[in-house]
């Protein structure tokens, strides 16, 4: 290793981050990354000190999802690095561009079980797009440049760069140009294939009952305008995946709402009775298809996705187009015939009216506070303009059902991995990425307790996030499954919580408790008026369930609907 | 040994870099394939490795695996040989018990398979043979009655027939990370 050179390896890390446009990193120091922390002083990059490295990864994830930029995490070797694994898996499954930089023991100690040595590149192979072990200062810039390129390109994802302590300490010359990345180009999608486009157009032209399935890929590709143009031109309604919410406006007349396990019954019915599905940047996850054998049996299917390995993976399709969604839609649009499908849209509207009768918003007020009420009111009070970051569980589904997302990147949620503890840290990241946005955390009493130490991070960094805890005294979503499928045996799902209001105060932030719907608006107003972070605990109906629901393994149209009397449960087909 | 399910032959070109084999094996394991054999070695071009992977699986599953392999940063190209005419070769070393009473018989059999004797001991000899998977299986079966003392197979190396050169045209791009002296190749 050369001792001459313009920079130390540690400085090269910060130089590279600056040139990649990074202004904020999330991390936690330790011995093996100490040279890098030492070199950080003097660089114009904000470092957010988290309380647990898992949260650093979620913060970077929230930062990236809110902004479309690459999120960056820094951690030390051994336990610091292993604490990132859940966050990396979360980012991997939801295609978030992330770069994690970890310190590693000195290269002479590699493979000796030295203090705080773990094989983090080995451990993270399945949960990263790619990773690197860097043992020389001269390799740092090429590895980081490639890491950013890989994280951003194609289907985005997390990349880890593990850098030995001696590589951080020794010197090398900064040659940015010479380190220009190349290899990620091998995997860039090909230009859309014209035979596929022609076939897709033909299917669209002949369809009588088409539905667009709108996924997360639309936001990742920045193809919102093109999807809307296509839908409007061909008069095709769109159903959204959970991560697709916000990709196209919920209040658009062609918007049906969320599909899948907790999608509305008319949406799933439209999919089941469609004669054409046009799947855009979504991946036919089991949560949206229900039983595969019974999925949209009469529909021809067109699937456009940047990731060729998703095509024909779960659902065999008639036309599979691998490519950049924006490019494909731009090629397709001028040829799409203008159509009027008012009779199909009218049919769907009828189904919708039938379902609305069972909507909890339309049921007589029984004096209880329901989570759905909280979401609905929150939507009204924030005019649907907030960025909402949810945790995982029932509240996540209620949020998806009752908060109407019009804006892009306005719902941030762990869809693929379903990671509890995600919301608070991801919201802190989102707020740092978009300081002008109003950011709400919606979390359950269970998930919130997994990462609430990050309240202190929000306070230390002065990050104004509003926290809504939906407290039902249970690990609600699991309790719901126990109620429906395990004869009501509530094994390990009742969960005790601290006094959240006092807890907030212990962190130095205002806390409020709401038990009646009438007090909700005032509490929200106070929270919004607070100077910094604030917390509201909503004490909601304990044994409420998310309806409708497609039981795991059932066909998409075979939904359990909200019983008309809340006490009874029953099943019927939508 | 090969079961009735048809083996699928993949040729994968990768960067010659530490950890590549792990990435590929890990991907295949995660997708639940049984790897029948996997061989790897350098190619005519520096920095480029070539793997032959034989898997037992249904064709659509293999197509999926190919798409996943193609996404790996270190992978330049994946060819699925499928029904294409191809040369598939395996090498075996087999130590057969061969006392004086059966030795000439073993030697004769070896000749039938165009195998060569590469080591001779008092009670045994080592036979080397190259050929298609079927041929090697047949040789091993023929030797079994004498007593197989040790057996080592390389796994298949495969190449499509014809004039076309299959190596990827775009040259490998080296990225020197972790290629210190302690790092093993591939
Ligand atoms: C890290 C993690 N552990 C376990 C689970 C399984 N899980 C899914 S939902 C859920 C219950 C969540 O309870 P809570 O946070 O109180 O939210 P609620 O469902 O009551 O809204 C659990 C335990 C998970 N998704 N993530």
mmCIF file of C-alpha atoms in Angstrom, chain A residues 102-361:
data_model
loop_
_atom_site.group_PDB
_atom_site.id
_atom_site.type_symbol
_atom_site.label_atom_id
_atom_site.label_comp_id
_atom_site.label_asym_id
_atom_site.label_seq_id
_atom_site.Cartn_x
_atom_site.Cartn_y
_atom_site.Cartn_z
ATOM 1 C CA UNK A 102 -18.923 -0.267 6.859
ATOM 2 C CA UNK A 103 -15.542 -0.316 8.538
ATOM 3 C CA UNK A 104 -13.705 -3.625 8.599
ATOM 4 C CA UNK A 105 -10.760 -4.868 10.681
ATOM 5 C CA UNK A 106 -7.300 -4.333 9.230
ATOM 6 C CA UNK A 107 -6.607 -6.430 6.154
ATOM 7 C CA UNK A 108 -3.839 -8.340 7.937
ATOM 8 C CA UNK A 109 -6.465 -9.552 10.420
ATOM 9 C CA UNK A 110 -9.074 -10.610 7.852
ATOM 10 C CA UNK A 111 -10.169 -14.175 8.394
ATOM 11 C CA UNK A 112 -8.637 -14.465 11.878
ATOM 12 C CA UNK A 113 -11.788 -13.871 13.953
ATOM 13 C CA UNK A 114 -10.238 -10.639 15.149
ATOM 14 C CA UNK A 115 -12.120 -8.370 17.563
ATOM 15 C CA UNK A 116 -15.343 -7.170 15.878
ATOM 16 C CA UNK A 117 -14.612 -8.991 12.654
ATOM 17 C CA UNK A 118 -17.578 -10.402 10.803
ATOM 18 C CA UNK A 119 -17.767 -11.396 7.171
ATOM 19 C CA UNK A 120 -20.327 -8.741 6.337
ATOM 20 C CA UNK A 121 -19.915 -9.087 2.581
ATOM 21 C CA UNK A 122 -20.653 -12.807 2.958
ATOM 22 C CA UNK A 123 -23.616 -12.140 5.235
ATOM 23 C CA UNK A 124 -25.209 -9.521 2.993
ATOM 24 C CA UNK A 125 -24.948 -11.219 -0.406
ATOM 25 C CA UNK A 126 -28.636 -12.156 -0.454
ATOM 26 C CA UNK A 127 -29.862 -8.758 0.804
ATOM 27 C CA UNK A 128 -27.827 -6.429 -1.399
ATOM 28 C CA UNK A 129 -27.666 -5.847 -5.132
ATOM 29 C CA UNK A 130 -23.922 -6.107 -4.817
ATOM 30 C CA UNK A 131 -21.217 -5.616 -2.228
ATOM 31 C CA UNK A 132 -17.496 -4.952 -2.015
ATOM 32 C CA UNK A 133 -14.629 -5.724 0.306
ATOM 33 C CA UNK A 134 -12.052 -2.968 -0.143
ATOM 34 C CA UNK A 135 -8.573 -3.570 1.243
ATOM 35 C CA UNK A 136 -6.588 -0.760 -0.363
ATOM 36 C CA UNK A 137 -7.051 3.010 -0.397
ATOM 37 C CA UNK A 138 -6.650 3.078 -4.166
ATOM 38 C CA UNK A 139 -9.743 0.876 -4.518
ATOM 39 C CA UNK A 140 -12.055 3.106 -2.506
ATOM 40 C CA UNK A 141 -13.078 5.564 -5.204
ATOM 41 C CA UNK A 142 -13.694 2.942 -7.915
ATOM 42 C CA UNK A 143 -15.711 0.820 -5.492
ATOM 43 C CA UNK A 144 -17.824 3.729 -4.247
ATOM 44 C CA UNK A 145 -18.458 5.091 -7.714
ATOM 45 C CA UNK A 146 -19.582 1.710 -8.894
ATOM 46 C CA UNK A 147 -21.654 1.233 -5.737
ATOM 47 C CA UNK A 148 -23.617 4.409 -6.422
ATOM 48 C CA UNK A 149 -24.080 3.505 -10.060
ATOM 49 C CA UNK A 150 -25.317 0.017 -9.174
ATOM 50 C CA UNK A 151 -27.620 1.320 -6.432
ATOM 51 C CA UNK A 152 -29.266 3.796 -8.806
ATOM 52 C CA UNK A 153 -29.375 1.934 -12.097
ATOM 53 C CA UNK A 154 -31.853 -0.599 -13.421
ATOM 54 C CA UNK A 155 -34.047 -1.807 -10.584
ATOM 55 C CA UNK A 156 -32.543 0.216 -7.713
ATOM 56 C CA UNK A 157 -31.323 -1.420 -4.526
ATOM 57 C CA UNK A 158 -28.874 -1.411 -1.636
ATOM 58 C CA UNK A 159 -25.117 -1.853 -2.064
ATOM 59 C CA UNK A 160 -22.623 -2.381 0.742
ATOM 60 C CA UNK A 161 -18.971 -1.294 0.685
ATOM 61 C CA UNK A 162 -16.854 -2.803 3.462
ATOM 62 C CA UNK A 163 -13.538 -0.965 3.873
ATOM 63 C CA UNK A 164 -10.662 -2.209 6.026
ATOM 64 C CA UNK A 165 -9.204 0.089 8.623
ATOM 65 C CA UNK A 166 -5.796 0.161 6.949
ATOM 66 C CA UNK A 167 -7.403 1.086 3.628
ATOM 67 C CA UNK A 168 -8.980 4.071 5.387
ATOM 68 C CA UNK A 169 -5.620 5.038 6.887
ATOM 69 C CA UNK A 170 -3.257 4.641 3.947
ATOM 70 C CA UNK A 171 -3.005 7.150 1.129
ATOM 71 C CA UNK A 172 -3.894 7.146 -2.537
ATOM 72 C CA UNK A 173 -4.323 9.648 -5.308
ATOM 73 C CA UNK A 174 -7.779 10.923 -6.111
ATOM 74 C CA UNK A 175 -8.481 10.316 -9.769
ATOM 75 C CA UNK A 176 -12.235 10.641 -10.161
ATOM 76 C CA UNK A 177 -12.342 10.279 -13.925
ATOM 77 C CA UNK A 178 -10.239 7.129 -14.002
ATOM 78 C CA UNK A 179 -12.675 5.525 -11.589
ATOM 79 C CA UNK A 180 -15.752 6.015 -13.794
ATOM 80 C CA UNK A 181 -18.006 2.981 -13.375
ATOM 81 C CA UNK A 182 -18.621 0.653 -16.298
ATOM 82 C CA UNK A 183 -19.899 -2.692 -15.215
ATOM 83 C CA UNK A 184 -23.385 -1.628 -14.169
ATOM 84 C CA UNK A 185 -24.044 -0.883 -17.825
ATOM 85 C CA UNK A 186 -24.029 -4.609 -18.525
ATOM 86 C CA UNK A 187 -27.374 -4.782 -16.822
ATOM 87 C CA UNK A 188 -29.156 -1.731 -18.126
ATOM 88 C CA UNK A 189 -32.437 -2.686 -19.762
ATOM 89 C CA UNK A 190 -32.545 -2.965 -23.522
ATOM 90 C CA UNK A 191 -34.635 -0.523 -25.568
ATOM 91 C CA UNK A 192 -38.251 -1.700 -25.702
ATOM 92 C CA UNK A 193 -38.767 -4.456 -28.207
ATOM 93 C CA UNK A 194 -41.020 -3.309 -31.022
ATOM 94 C CA UNK A 195 -42.804 -6.619 -31.550
ATOM 95 C CA UNK A 196 -43.813 -6.570 -27.886
ATOM 96 C CA UNK A 197 -45.045 -2.998 -28.175
ATOM 97 C CA UNK A 198 -47.110 -3.812 -31.246
ATOM 98 C CA UNK A 199 -48.670 -6.808 -29.564
ATOM 99 C CA UNK A 200 -49.425 -4.756 -26.444
ATOM 100 C CA UNK A 201 -51.173 -2.111 -28.550
ATOM 101 C CA UNK A 202 -53.260 -4.744 -30.240
ATOM 102 C CA UNK A 203 -54.392 -6.154 -26.898
ATOM 103 C CA UNK A 204 -55.222 -2.679 -25.597
ATOM 104 C CA UNK A 205 -57.188 -1.934 -28.750
ATOM 105 C CA UNK A 206 -59.333 -5.038 -28.405
ATOM 106 C CA UNK A 207 -59.885 -4.942 -24.663
ATOM 107 C CA UNK A 208 -63.375 -4.300 -23.350
ATOM 108 C CA UNK A 209 -62.666 -4.539 -19.630
ATOM 109 C CA UNK A 210 -59.049 -3.494 -19.113
ATOM 110 C CA UNK A 211 -57.416 -2.548 -15.802
ATOM 111 C CA UNK A 212 -54.010 -0.963 -15.244
ATOM 112 C CA UNK A 213 -52.080 -2.412 -12.305
ATOM 113 C CA UNK A 214 -49.959 0.484 -11.096
ATOM 114 C CA UNK A 215 -46.869 -0.321 -9.037
ATOM 115 C CA UNK A 216 -43.900 1.208 -7.294
ATOM 116 C CA UNK A 217 -41.896 1.109 -10.519
ATOM 117 C CA UNK A 218 -43.912 4.094 -11.772
ATOM 118 C CA UNK A 219 -42.467 6.296 -9.019
ATOM 119 C CA UNK A 220 -38.998 4.834 -9.460
ATOM 120 C CA UNK A 221 -39.119 5.534 -13.197
ATOM 121 C CA UNK A 222 -40.734 8.951 -12.788
ATOM 122 C CA UNK A 223 -43.434 7.875 -15.235
ATOM 123 C CA UNK A 224 -46.482 9.381 -13.489
ATOM 124 C CA UNK A 225 -47.467 11.711 -16.332
ATOM 125 C CA UNK A 226 -47.117 8.966 -18.926
ATOM 126 C CA UNK A 227 -49.210 6.484 -16.950
ATOM 127 C CA UNK A 228 -51.937 9.093 -16.507
ATOM 128 C CA UNK A 229 -51.830 9.977 -20.177
ATOM 129 C CA UNK A 230 -52.169 6.322 -21.106
ATOM 130 C CA UNK A 231 -55.040 5.762 -18.681
ATOM 131 C CA UNK A 232 -56.918 8.855 -19.833
ATOM 132 C CA UNK A 233 -56.378 8.289 -23.521
ATOM 133 C CA UNK A 234 -57.521 4.690 -23.461
ATOM 134 C CA UNK A 235 -60.039 5.288 -20.640
ATOM 135 C CA UNK A 236 -58.604 2.529 -18.456
ATOM 136 C CA UNK A 237 -59.089 2.521 -14.678
ATOM 137 C CA UNK A 238 -56.063 1.841 -12.513
ATOM 138 C CA UNK A 239 -55.686 -0.267 -9.398
ATOM 139 C CA UNK A 240 -52.656 0.300 -7.210
ATOM 140 C CA UNK A 241 -50.294 -1.878 -5.243
ATOM 141 C CA UNK A 242 -49.444 -0.796 -1.702
ATOM 142 C CA UNK A 243 -46.139 0.684 -2.845
ATOM 143 C CA UNK A 244 -47.847 2.123 -5.893
ATOM 144 C CA UNK A 245 -50.068 4.372 -3.744
ATOM 145 C CA UNK A 246 -49.170 7.930 -4.676
ATOM 146 C CA UNK A 247 -47.717 6.881 -8.026
ATOM 147 C CA UNK A 248 -50.912 8.180 -9.620
ATOM 148 C CA UNK A 249 -53.408 10.357 -7.732
ATOM 149 C CA UNK A 250 -55.941 8.547 -5.550
ATOM 150 C CA UNK A 251 -58.588 11.190 -6.303
ATOM 151 C CA UNK A 252 -58.258 10.832 -10.075
ATOM 152 C CA UNK A 253 -61.593 9.728 -11.585
ATOM 153 C CA UNK A 254 -59.965 6.613 -13.059
ATOM 154 C CA UNK A 255 -58.387 5.617 -9.744
ATOM 155 C CA UNK A 256 -59.877 2.501 -8.175
ATOM 156 C CA UNK A 257 -57.641 2.351 -5.118
ATOM 157 C CA UNK A 258 -55.538 -0.387 -3.621
ATOM 158 C CA UNK A 259 -55.718 -3.963 -4.857
ATOM 159 C CA UNK A 260 -54.868 -7.215 -3.123
ATOM 160 C CA UNK A 261 -55.217 -8.782 0.294
ATOM 161 C CA UNK A 262 -56.638 -5.646 1.889
ATOM 162 C CA UNK A 263 -57.671 -3.892 -1.272
ATOM 163 C CA UNK A 264 -61.270 -2.816 -1.698
ATOM 164 C CA UNK A 265 -63.614 -5.492 -2.961
ATOM 165 C CA UNK A 266 -64.625 -3.607 -6.098
ATOM 166 C CA UNK A 267 -60.973 -3.252 -7.055
ATOM 167 C CA UNK A 268 -60.252 -6.941 -6.740
ATOM 168 C CA UNK A 269 -63.496 -7.714 -8.513
ATOM 169 C CA UNK A 270 -62.533 -5.458 -11.409
ATOM 170 C CA UNK A 271 -59.229 -7.330 -11.663
ATOM 171 C CA UNK A 272 -60.897 -10.728 -11.506
ATOM 172 C CA UNK A 273 -63.391 -9.793 -14.217
ATOM 173 C CA UNK A 274 -61.001 -7.861 -16.430
ATOM 174 C CA UNK A 275 -60.249 -9.060 -19.928
ATOM 175 C CA UNK A 276 -56.899 -7.266 -19.963
ATOM 176 C CA UNK A 277 -54.412 -6.460 -17.208
ATOM 177 C CA UNK A 278 -51.743 -3.930 -17.991
ATOM 178 C CA UNK A 279 -49.179 -4.346 -15.219
ATOM 179 C CA UNK A 280 -46.800 -1.396 -14.929
ATOM 180 C CA UNK A 281 -43.770 -1.562 -12.642
ATOM 181 C CA UNK A 282 -45.296 -4.090 -10.257
ATOM 182 C CA UNK A 283 -44.345 -7.659 -9.558
ATOM 183 C CA UNK A 284 -47.389 -9.842 -8.864
ATOM 184 C CA UNK A 285 -46.434 -10.381 -5.228
ATOM 185 C CA UNK A 286 -48.547 -13.000 -3.455
ATOM 186 C CA UNK A 287 -50.208 -10.237 -1.399
ATOM 187 C CA UNK A 288 -51.741 -8.785 -4.563
ATOM 188 C CA UNK A 289 -52.619 -11.911 -6.525
ATOM 189 C CA UNK A 290 -54.223 -14.156 -3.933
ATOM 190 C CA UNK A 291 -54.396 -17.761 -5.149
ATOM 191 C CA UNK A 292 -52.471 -17.803 -8.407
ATOM 192 C CA UNK A 293 -54.570 -20.479 -10.084
ATOM 193 C CA UNK A 294 -57.674 -18.332 -9.729
ATOM 194 C CA UNK A 295 -56.052 -15.003 -10.549
ATOM 195 C CA UNK A 296 -57.784 -12.906 -13.218
ATOM 196 C CA UNK A 297 -58.752 -16.019 -15.157
ATOM 197 C CA UNK A 298 -60.196 -14.257 -18.201
ATOM 198 C CA UNK A 299 -57.601 -11.557 -18.571
ATOM 199 C CA UNK A 300 -54.851 -11.373 -21.090
ATOM 200 C CA UNK A 301 -51.837 -9.865 -19.432
ATOM 201 C CA UNK A 302 -49.223 -7.338 -20.426
ATOM 202 C CA UNK A 303 -46.352 -6.878 -18.009
ATOM 203 C CA UNK A 304 -43.834 -4.059 -18.295
ATOM 204 C CA UNK A 305 -40.995 -4.039 -15.779
ATOM 205 C CA UNK A 306 -37.371 -3.007 -15.686
ATOM 206 C CA UNK A 307 -36.427 -6.309 -14.074
ATOM 207 C CA UNK A 308 -36.642 -9.136 -16.599
ATOM 208 C CA UNK A 309 -36.546 -11.725 -13.830
ATOM 209 C CA UNK A 310 -39.975 -10.541 -12.666
ATOM 210 C CA UNK A 311 -41.568 -11.284 -16.037
ATOM 211 C CA UNK A 312 -43.436 -14.579 -16.129
ATOM 212 C CA UNK A 313 -42.206 -15.307 -12.609
ATOM 213 C CA UNK A 314 -45.486 -15.689 -10.736
ATOM 214 C CA UNK A 315 -48.071 -14.959 -13.390
ATOM 215 C CA UNK A 316 -47.595 -16.087 -16.976
ATOM 216 C CA UNK A 317 -48.277 -13.190 -19.322
ATOM 217 C CA UNK A 318 -49.117 -12.759 -22.965
ATOM 218 C CA UNK A 319 -46.781 -9.836 -23.526
ATOM 219 C CA UNK A 320 -43.690 -9.303 -21.401
ATOM 220 C CA UNK A 321 -41.658 -6.181 -21.971
ATOM 221 C CA UNK A 322 -38.418 -5.715 -20.062
ATOM 222 C CA UNK A 323 -37.459 -2.092 -20.032
ATOM 223 C CA UNK A 324 -37.410 1.319 -18.482
ATOM 224 C CA UNK A 325 -41.073 2.127 -17.912
ATOM 225 C CA UNK A 326 -40.695 5.738 -18.952
ATOM 226 C CA UNK A 327 -39.082 4.756 -22.218
ATOM 227 C CA UNK A 328 -41.598 2.026 -22.945
ATOM 228 C CA UNK A 329 -44.588 4.267 -22.236
ATOM 229 C CA UNK A 330 -43.155 7.048 -24.354
ATOM 230 C CA UNK A 331 -42.827 4.625 -27.231
ATOM 231 C CA UNK A 332 -46.313 3.263 -26.658
ATOM 232 C CA UNK A 333 -48.288 6.434 -26.007
ATOM 233 C CA UNK A 334 -48.557 8.027 -29.464
ATOM 234 C CA UNK A 335 -50.033 4.775 -30.787
ATOM 235 C CA UNK A 336 -52.553 4.167 -28.024
ATOM 236 C CA UNK A 337 -56.050 4.558 -29.463
ATOM 237 C CA UNK A 338 -58.430 6.992 -27.781
ATOM 238 C CA UNK A 339 -61.302 4.996 -26.327
ATOM 239 C CA UNK A 340 -64.468 5.344 -24.306
ATOM 240 C CA UNK A 341 -65.127 2.584 -21.815
ATOM 241 C CA UNK A 342 -67.986 4.137 -19.905
ATOM 242 C CA UNK A 343 -69.959 0.924 -19.665
ATOM 243 C CA UNK A 344 -67.070 -0.947 -17.996
ATOM 244 C CA UNK A 345 -66.396 2.011 -15.712
ATOM 245 C CA UNK A 346 -70.106 2.166 -14.899
ATOM 246 C CA UNK A 347 -70.121 -1.490 -13.881
ATOM 247 C CA UNK A 348 -67.203 -0.913 -11.535
ATOM 248 C CA UNK A 349 -68.975 2.142 -10.088
ATOM 249 C CA UNK A 350 -71.955 -0.049 -9.233
ATOM 250 C CA UNK A 351 -69.757 -2.545 -7.380
ATOM 251 C CA UNK A 352 -68.188 0.348 -5.554
ATOM 252 C CA UNK A 353 -71.534 1.659 -4.394
ATOM 253 C CA UNK A 354 -72.452 -1.758 -3.092
ATOM 254 C CA UNK A 355 -69.239 -1.935 -1.069
ATOM 255 C CA UNK A 356 -69.519 1.538 0.369
ATOM 256 C CA UNK A 357 -72.434 0.360 2.484
ATOM 257 C CA UNK A 358 -70.012 -1.655 4.560
ATOM 258 C CA UNK A 359 -67.448 1.111 4.865
ATOM 259 C CA UNK A 360 -66.783 1.921 8.489
ATOM 260 C CA UNK A 361 -66.971 5.614 7.647
#
